[in-house]
Amino acid sequence: MSRLPIIIDTDPGQDDAAALWLALAHRDRLDLTFVATVAGNVGLDLTTANALRILDAAERPDMPVHRGADRPLVYDLEIADYISGPDGLAGAGLPLSSRAAHEEHAVDALIAALRAAPAPGLTLCPLGPLTNLALAFRLAPELLPRVERIVTMGGAIGLGNVTPAAEFNVYVDPHAAAIVYGCGRPIVMFGLGVTLQALASHDQIARFRDLGRCGRSLHGMLTRPRPGGFGTDGHPMHDLCVIAWLLWPELFSGRDCFVDVECAAGPQRGRTTIDWNGRTRRAPNAHVIATVEARDLFERVLEAFARLP
Ligand code: BDR
Ligand code: CA
């Protein structure tokens, strides 16, 4: 089986870490070209440092990390350190890396990778605000056909998590999300409707602790004390779903829909309005995932993490 070339664009973030490790555990199937960072859960310096810490834990000093956008396109940056902790990786117990990020900006690296992409192109996996992708698509629209697919965590069918209307990633940079959802390439969307189902069971969480460094670190992040969190019942691993879908799409189900992004300031900012029942008759711009078989998902994730350091 040939390996799928992917780029992960990320703002680590605990669930971003889980997604990165899952991709690294499946080198046999996923060809991770590089990691791009963006400001989101915490500021860009921290998300970049965290990407390096996560790669170090997996013993992948060869994997380039490219720093991307340090703020959204229009709005001021709002972070989620009240969820992810002051450094973005609360509970991980990972040391700082001695490695530095690559000197090339993530947006330039994305454009260069698309230019060099073999047919049918690259799969982009954004796990944070969509700022880097939007900038690349605006700077080099002629390369859009080289994007095979965008598989992304963001948005919600129902209620939001950062406001009643909006999920964090889309709320932070709705203008970027609107550009990406309007880009015309295939999109697979993982909103809160599905990712809040992606909870490991109590016994599965405990089994991560008995694995290697990455499993132990994930256990620490899953069970860290957190205001409004679930304690030893774990926390949702939103971004993990993106990589899991690339590996095991049979665990998920969804529907092609038209997704509209609200950019205006106010109570609806960042809302994704999903035309689940085709009321608007607008052509679908995304495949919206709605369900996941969570127990099977985490059994497979445990098997994958058993292969990591
Ligand atoms: C999303 O926001 C971030 O805090 C998480 O990493 C995830 O990408 C969930 O709303
Ligand atoms: Ca994220």
PDB file of N, CA and C in Angstrom, residues 105 107-108 111 115 132-143:
ATOM      1  N   HIS A 105       9.099  30.054   6.647  1.00  0.00           N
ATOM      2  CA  HIS A 105       7.745  30.250   7.191  1.00  0.00           C
ATOM      3  C   HIS A 105       6.831  29.108   6.724  1.00  0.00           C
ATOM      4  N   VAL A 107       3.811  29.089   5.739  1.00  0.00           N
ATOM      5  CA  VAL A 107       3.012  29.351   4.539  1.00  0.00           C
ATOM      6  C   VAL A 107       3.874  29.149   3.286  1.00  0.00           C
ATOM      7  N   ASP A 108       5.131  29.594   3.341  1.00  0.00           N
ATOM      8  CA  ASP A 108       6.043  29.354   2.214  1.00  0.00           C
ATOM      9  C   ASP A 108       6.290  27.844   2.041  1.00  0.00           C
ATOM     10  N   ILE A 111       3.297  26.252   0.377  1.00  0.00           N
ATOM     11  CA  ILE A 111       3.243  26.551  -1.062  1.00  0.00           C
ATOM     12  C   ILE A 111       4.292  25.712  -1.802  1.00  0.00           C
ATOM     13  N   ARG A 115       3.610  22.871  -4.621  1.00  0.00           N
ATOM     14  CA  ARG A 115       4.233  22.993  -5.950  1.00  0.00           C
ATOM     15  C   ARG A 115       4.937  21.689  -6.328  1.00  0.00           C
ATOM     16  N   ASN A 132      -2.953  29.678   8.314  1.00  0.00           N
ATOM     17  CA  ASN A 132      -1.875  29.335   7.375  1.00  0.00           C
ATOM     18  C   ASN A 132      -2.431  28.870   6.033  1.00  0.00           C
ATOM     19  N   LEU A 133      -3.451  28.026   6.090  1.00  0.00           N
ATOM     20  CA  LEU A 133      -4.022  27.515   4.832  1.00  0.00           C
ATOM     21  C   LEU A 133      -4.629  28.655   4.024  1.00  0.00           C
ATOM     22  N   ALA A 134      -5.362  29.546   4.708  1.00  0.00           N
ATOM     23  CA  ALA A 134      -6.001  30.650   3.988  1.00  0.00           C
ATOM     24  C   ALA A 134      -4.950  31.528   3.312  1.00  0.00           C
ATOM     25  N   LEU A 135      -3.865  31.814   4.012  1.00  0.00           N
ATOM     26  CA  LEU A 135      -2.804  32.640   3.423  1.00  0.00           C
ATOM     27  C   LEU A 135      -2.189  31.946   2.209  1.00  0.00           C
ATOM     28  N   ALA A 136      -1.921  30.652   2.327  1.00  0.00           N
ATOM     29  CA  ALA A 136      -1.330  29.916   1.202  1.00  0.00           C
ATOM     30  C   ALA A 136      -2.278  29.898   0.008  1.00  0.00           C
ATOM     31  N   PHE A 137      -3.574  29.704   0.276  1.00  0.00           N
ATOM     32  CA  PHE A 137      -4.538  29.629  -0.834  1.00  0.00           C
ATOM     33  C   PHE A 137      -4.692  30.981  -1.519  1.00  0.00           C
ATOM     34  N   ARG A 138      -4.573  32.074  -0.755  1.00  0.00           N
ATOM     35  CA  ARG A 138      -4.658  33.401  -1.362  1.00  0.00           C
ATOM     36  C   ARG A 138      -3.385  33.748  -2.135  1.00  0.00           C
ATOM     37  N   LEU A 139      -2.223  33.307  -1.593  1.00  0.00           N
ATOM     38  CA  LEU A 139      -0.954  33.644  -2.254  1.00  0.00           C
ATOM     39  C   LEU A 139      -0.725  32.819  -3.515  1.00  0.00           C
ATOM     40  N   ALA A 140      -1.208  31.585  -3.507  1.00  0.00           N
ATOM     41  CA  ALA A 140      -0.918  30.695  -4.653  1.00  0.00           C
ATOM     42  C   ALA A 140      -2.172  29.922  -5.051  1.00  0.00           C
ATOM     43  N   PRO A 141      -3.215  30.643  -5.492  1.00  0.00           N
ATOM     44  CA  PRO A 141      -4.472  29.948  -5.824  1.00  0.00           C
ATOM     45  C   PRO A 141      -4.306  28.942  -6.956  1.00  0.00           C
ATOM     46  N   GLU A 142      -3.271  29.145  -7.793  1.00  0.00           N
ATOM     47  CA  GLU A 142      -3.072  28.226  -8.905  1.00  0.00           C
ATOM     48  C   GLU A 142      -2.672  26.820  -8.434  1.00  0.00           C
ATOM     49  N   LEU A 143      -2.259  26.727  -7.162  1.00  0.00           N
ATOM     50  CA  LEU A 143      -1.837  25.422  -6.640  1.00  0.00           C
ATOM     51  C   LEU A 143      -2.974  24.656  -5.968  1.00  0.00           C
TER      52      LEU A 143
END
